[in-house]
XYZ file of C-alpha atoms in Angstrom:
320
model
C 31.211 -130.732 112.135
C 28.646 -130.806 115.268
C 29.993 -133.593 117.999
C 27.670 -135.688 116.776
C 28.274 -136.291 113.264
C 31.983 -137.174 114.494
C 30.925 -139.441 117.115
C 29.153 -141.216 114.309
C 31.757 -140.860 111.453
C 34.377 -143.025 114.417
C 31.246 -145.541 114.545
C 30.836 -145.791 111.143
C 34.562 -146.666 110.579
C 33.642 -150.121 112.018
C 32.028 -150.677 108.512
C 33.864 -152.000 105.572
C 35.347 -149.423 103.572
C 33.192 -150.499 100.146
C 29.712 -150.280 102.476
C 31.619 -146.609 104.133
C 31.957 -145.330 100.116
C 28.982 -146.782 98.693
C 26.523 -145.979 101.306
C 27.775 -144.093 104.312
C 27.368 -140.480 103.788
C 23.567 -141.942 103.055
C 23.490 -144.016 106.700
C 25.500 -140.986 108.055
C 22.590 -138.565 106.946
C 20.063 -140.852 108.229
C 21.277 -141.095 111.590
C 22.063 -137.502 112.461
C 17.889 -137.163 111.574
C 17.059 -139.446 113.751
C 19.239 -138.301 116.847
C 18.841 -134.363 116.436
C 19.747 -132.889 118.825
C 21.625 -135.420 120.416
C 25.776 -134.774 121.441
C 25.986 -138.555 122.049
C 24.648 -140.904 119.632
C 21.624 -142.961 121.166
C 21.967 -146.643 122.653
C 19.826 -148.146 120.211
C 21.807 -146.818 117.271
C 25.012 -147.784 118.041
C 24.200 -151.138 118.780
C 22.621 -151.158 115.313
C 25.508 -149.970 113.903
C 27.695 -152.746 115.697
C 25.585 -155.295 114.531
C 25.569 -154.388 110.888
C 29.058 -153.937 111.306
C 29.695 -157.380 112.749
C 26.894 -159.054 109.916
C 28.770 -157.279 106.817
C 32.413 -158.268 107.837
C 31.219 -161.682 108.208
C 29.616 -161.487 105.056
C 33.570 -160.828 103.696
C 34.945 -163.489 101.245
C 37.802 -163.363 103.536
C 36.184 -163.573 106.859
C 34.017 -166.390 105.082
C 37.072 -168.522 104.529
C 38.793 -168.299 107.404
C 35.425 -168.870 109.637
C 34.733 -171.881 107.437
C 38.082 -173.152 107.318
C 37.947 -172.807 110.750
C 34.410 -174.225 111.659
C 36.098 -177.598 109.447
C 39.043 -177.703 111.539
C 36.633 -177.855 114.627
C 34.610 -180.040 113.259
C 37.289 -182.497 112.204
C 39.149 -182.336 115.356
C 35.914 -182.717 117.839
C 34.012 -185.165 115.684
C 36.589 -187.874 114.975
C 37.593 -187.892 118.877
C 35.122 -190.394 119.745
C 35.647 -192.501 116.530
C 39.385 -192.629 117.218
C 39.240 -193.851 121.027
C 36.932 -196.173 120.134
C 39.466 -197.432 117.950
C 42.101 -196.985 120.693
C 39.833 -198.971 123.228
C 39.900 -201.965 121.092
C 43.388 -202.231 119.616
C 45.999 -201.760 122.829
C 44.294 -199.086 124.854
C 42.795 -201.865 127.336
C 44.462 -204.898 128.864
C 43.941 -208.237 127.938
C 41.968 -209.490 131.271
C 39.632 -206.707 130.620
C 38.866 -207.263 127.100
C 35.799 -209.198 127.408
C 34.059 -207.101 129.080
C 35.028 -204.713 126.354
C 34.215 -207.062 123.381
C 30.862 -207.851 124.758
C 29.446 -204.338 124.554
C 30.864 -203.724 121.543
C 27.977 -202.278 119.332
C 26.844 -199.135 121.892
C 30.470 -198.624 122.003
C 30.571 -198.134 117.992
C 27.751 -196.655 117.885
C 28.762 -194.034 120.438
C 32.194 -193.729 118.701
C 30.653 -193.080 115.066
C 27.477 -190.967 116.376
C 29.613 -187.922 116.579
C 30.654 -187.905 113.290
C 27.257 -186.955 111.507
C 27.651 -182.962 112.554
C 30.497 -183.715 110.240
C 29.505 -185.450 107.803
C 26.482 -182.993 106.756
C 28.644 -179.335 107.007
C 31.290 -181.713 104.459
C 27.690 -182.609 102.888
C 26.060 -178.989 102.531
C 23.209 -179.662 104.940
C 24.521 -176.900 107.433
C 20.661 -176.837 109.294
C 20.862 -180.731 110.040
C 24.533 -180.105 111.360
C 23.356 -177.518 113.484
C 20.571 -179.158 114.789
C 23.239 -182.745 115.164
C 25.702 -180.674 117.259
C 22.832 -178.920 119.006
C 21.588 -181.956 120.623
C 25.118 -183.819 121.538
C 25.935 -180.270 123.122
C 22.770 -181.028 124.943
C 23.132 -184.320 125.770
C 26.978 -183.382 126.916
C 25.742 -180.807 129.390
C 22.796 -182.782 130.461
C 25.095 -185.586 131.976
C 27.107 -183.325 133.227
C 24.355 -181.782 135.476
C 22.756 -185.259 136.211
C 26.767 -186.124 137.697
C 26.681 -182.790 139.945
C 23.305 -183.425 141.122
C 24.008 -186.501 141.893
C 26.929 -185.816 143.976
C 29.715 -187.117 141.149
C 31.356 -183.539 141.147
C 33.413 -184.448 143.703
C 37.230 -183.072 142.075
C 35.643 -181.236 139.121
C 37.723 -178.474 137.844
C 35.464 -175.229 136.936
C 38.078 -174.243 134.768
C 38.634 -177.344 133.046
C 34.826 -178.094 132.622
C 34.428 -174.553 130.607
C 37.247 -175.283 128.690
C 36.101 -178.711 127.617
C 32.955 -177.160 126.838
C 34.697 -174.354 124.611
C 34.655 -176.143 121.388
C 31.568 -177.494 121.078
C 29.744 -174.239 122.048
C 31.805 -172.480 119.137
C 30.854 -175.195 116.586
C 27.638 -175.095 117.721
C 27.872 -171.066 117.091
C 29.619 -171.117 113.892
C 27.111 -173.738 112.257
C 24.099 -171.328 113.546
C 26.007 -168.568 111.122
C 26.957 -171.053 108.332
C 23.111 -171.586 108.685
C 21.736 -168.255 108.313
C 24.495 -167.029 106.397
C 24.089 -170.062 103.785
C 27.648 -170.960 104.283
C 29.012 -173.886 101.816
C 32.191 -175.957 103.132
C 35.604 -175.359 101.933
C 37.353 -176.491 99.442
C 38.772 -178.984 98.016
C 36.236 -181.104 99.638
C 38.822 -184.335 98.434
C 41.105 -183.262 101.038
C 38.361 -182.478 104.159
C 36.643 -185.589 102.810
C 40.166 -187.836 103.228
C 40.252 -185.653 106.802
C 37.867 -187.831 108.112
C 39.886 -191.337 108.451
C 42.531 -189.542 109.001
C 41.498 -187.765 112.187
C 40.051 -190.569 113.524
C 43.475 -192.366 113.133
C 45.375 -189.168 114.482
C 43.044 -189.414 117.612
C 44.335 -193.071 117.694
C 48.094 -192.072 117.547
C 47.794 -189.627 120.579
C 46.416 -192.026 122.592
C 49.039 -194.441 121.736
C 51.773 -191.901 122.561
C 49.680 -190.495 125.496
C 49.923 -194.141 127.158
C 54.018 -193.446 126.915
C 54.197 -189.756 128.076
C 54.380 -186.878 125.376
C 56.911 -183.415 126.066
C 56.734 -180.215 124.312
C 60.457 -179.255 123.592
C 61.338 -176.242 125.130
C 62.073 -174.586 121.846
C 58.726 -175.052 120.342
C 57.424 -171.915 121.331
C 60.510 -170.023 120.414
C 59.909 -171.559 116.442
C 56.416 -170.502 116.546
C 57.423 -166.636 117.323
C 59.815 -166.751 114.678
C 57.267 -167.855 112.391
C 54.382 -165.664 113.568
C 56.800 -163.016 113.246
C 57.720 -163.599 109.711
C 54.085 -164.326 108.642
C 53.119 -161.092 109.830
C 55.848 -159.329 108.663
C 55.266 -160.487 104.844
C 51.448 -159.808 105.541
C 52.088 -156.463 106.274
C 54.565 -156.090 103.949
C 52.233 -156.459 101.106
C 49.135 -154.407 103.207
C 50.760 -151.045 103.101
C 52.696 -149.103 100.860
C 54.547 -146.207 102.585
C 57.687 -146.510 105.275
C 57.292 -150.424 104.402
C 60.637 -150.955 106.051
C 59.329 -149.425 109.622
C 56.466 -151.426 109.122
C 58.080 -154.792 109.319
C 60.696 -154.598 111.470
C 57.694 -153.007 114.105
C 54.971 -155.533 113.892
C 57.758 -158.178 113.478
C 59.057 -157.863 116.378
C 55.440 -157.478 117.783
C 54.561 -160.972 116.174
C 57.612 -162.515 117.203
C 57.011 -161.396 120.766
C 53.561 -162.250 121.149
C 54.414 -165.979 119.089
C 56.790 -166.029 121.869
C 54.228 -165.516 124.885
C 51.129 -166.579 123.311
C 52.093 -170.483 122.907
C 54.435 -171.008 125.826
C 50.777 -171.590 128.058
C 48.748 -172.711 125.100
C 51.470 -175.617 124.585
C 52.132 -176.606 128.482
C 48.104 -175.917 129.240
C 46.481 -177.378 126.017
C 48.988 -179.014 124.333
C 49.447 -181.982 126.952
C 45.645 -181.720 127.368
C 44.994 -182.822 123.981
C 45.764 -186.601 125.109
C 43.379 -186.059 127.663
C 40.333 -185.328 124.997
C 41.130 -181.578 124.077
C 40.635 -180.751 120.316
C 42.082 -177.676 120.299
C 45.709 -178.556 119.150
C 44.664 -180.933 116.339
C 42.280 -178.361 115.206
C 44.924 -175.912 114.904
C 46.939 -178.194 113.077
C 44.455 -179.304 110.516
C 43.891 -175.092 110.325
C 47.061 -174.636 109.376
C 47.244 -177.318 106.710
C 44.431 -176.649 105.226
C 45.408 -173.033 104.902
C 48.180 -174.281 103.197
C 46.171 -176.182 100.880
C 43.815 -173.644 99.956
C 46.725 -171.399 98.867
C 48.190 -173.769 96.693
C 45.429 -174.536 95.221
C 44.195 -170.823 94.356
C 48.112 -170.559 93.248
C 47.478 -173.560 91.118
C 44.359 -171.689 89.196
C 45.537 -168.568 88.830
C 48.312 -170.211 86.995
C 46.088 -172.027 84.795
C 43.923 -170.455 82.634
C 41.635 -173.066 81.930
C 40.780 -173.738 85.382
C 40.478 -170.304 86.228
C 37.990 -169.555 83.595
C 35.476 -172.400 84.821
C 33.171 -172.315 87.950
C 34.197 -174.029 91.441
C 31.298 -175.817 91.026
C 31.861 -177.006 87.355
C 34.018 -179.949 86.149
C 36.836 -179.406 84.482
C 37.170 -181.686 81.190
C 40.360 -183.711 80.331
């Protein structure tokens, strides 16, 4: 084997193992041709191989899931923010001498509050261009005040670090709808449940600020919990991935979960956690992440367990 061909067998491993059987030793061929006499493959190809590498594990049922699961949480968490201070504002949020002022401008204030919900509302819908699109101009109208503020001298006590961090979630959305787009992505099921998501985030966005107003503390064993559980989920995940030396397995990347679930969300809880009264998504996303992961398996325990339901389309009713 020339020093070629096994610099491009290691790239090639980037490629799902189906695309590696079906059509590797085909790509493999086809790339030696076009680099003879090459020792290193070329720039150009292994950037192409990156990309097709990238484009066919996103293309995965299970990478589609968990991006789209994901992209829902986001959505859910960012979109009903403004809906649910708005809400806030009007029920305890401001005091009583100042609630006239409040009450008079009370339709851009809806309006403003409810605006951010369409992104929403068409990935839940199936129109993933006009969501992209939505989220692509609130992204630019976000960053557009911003830089009319700091040219106009309001940046005065800006955190950098902060600012990217705010601006970290609706850059992702705003990514994962351009794939959902091209990549004809549908939202995930059951839509009941994101659909009831909705009210319900706008109402959880309500609730923080309630508690926010009184102070909110992380326990100190929080993070402790979540390495226990990290480390059993991985654990049971790898117990089922391999076959051979299973008991090595576990015990190893168990205490490798339960170490980093144990360093991991000590700084995402005291950074982000206490942030998330101060408009940061991130926590309620994860939470509506996990539930809905939850969901989804019961659910696809639910059908394989029933034959009927497993023998009719997601798409097509099922008759009572």
């Amino acid at each position: 084997m020339s020093p070629l061909e096994r610099r491009y067998r290691r790239l090639l491993r980037l490629l799902p193992a189906t695309h590696r059987t079906a059509r590797g030793e085909e790509l493999l061929g086809l790339l030696l041709d076009l680099d003879h006499g090459r020792r290193h493959p070329s720039r150009h190809e292994t950037l192409n191989i990156i990309a097709l590498a990238i484009r066919l594990r996103l293309t995965t049922p299970v990478t589609t899931a968990a991006l789209t699961t994901g992209l829902g949480a986001l959505l859910v968490a960012a979109s009903t923010q403004p809906a649910g201070q708005t809400l806030d504002l009007f029920t305890g949020a401001v005091l009583a001498t100042d609630m006239p002022d409040v009450i008079a401008s009370w339709p851009q204030m809806v309006v403003l509050g409810l605006l951010p919900l369409a992104p929403l509302i068409a990935w839940l819908g199936g129109a993933n261009r006009t969501a992209f699109t939505l989220q692509a101009i609130f992204l630019t109208v976000i960053v557009g005040w911003f830089v009319i503020d700091v040219l106009g001298g309001a940046d005065m006590g800006i955190n950098p670090g902060q600012q990217l961090f705010a601006y970290a979630t609706p850059v992702l959305i705003l990514v994962l709808l351009a794939i959902a787009a091209r990549e004809r992505w549908t939202a995930p099921r059951p839509r009941l449940f994101w659909w009831a998501l909705v009210p319900l985030g706008i109402l959880a966005w309500k609730g923080t600020g309630e508690w926010g107003r009184h102070g909110v503390y992380v326990p100190a064993a929080v993070p402790t919990v979540i390495g226990i559980l990290t480390a059993a989920t991985v654990a049971v995940g790898a117990a089922f991935a391999v076959r051979r030396h299973r008991t090595v397995v576990i015990i190893g990347v168990g205490l490798t979960g339960f170490v980093a679930g144990w360093l991991i969300p000590d700084p995402l809880l005291s950074n982000t956690a206490m942030q998330h009264f101060d408009g940061q998504p991130l926590p309620l996303a994860i939470l509506v992440t996990v539930i809905a992961a939850a969901i989804t398996g019961i659910s696809h325990l639910a059908r394989r367990h029933n034959p009927e339901a497993r023998s009719l389309s997601p798409d097509e009713p099922e008759m009572r």
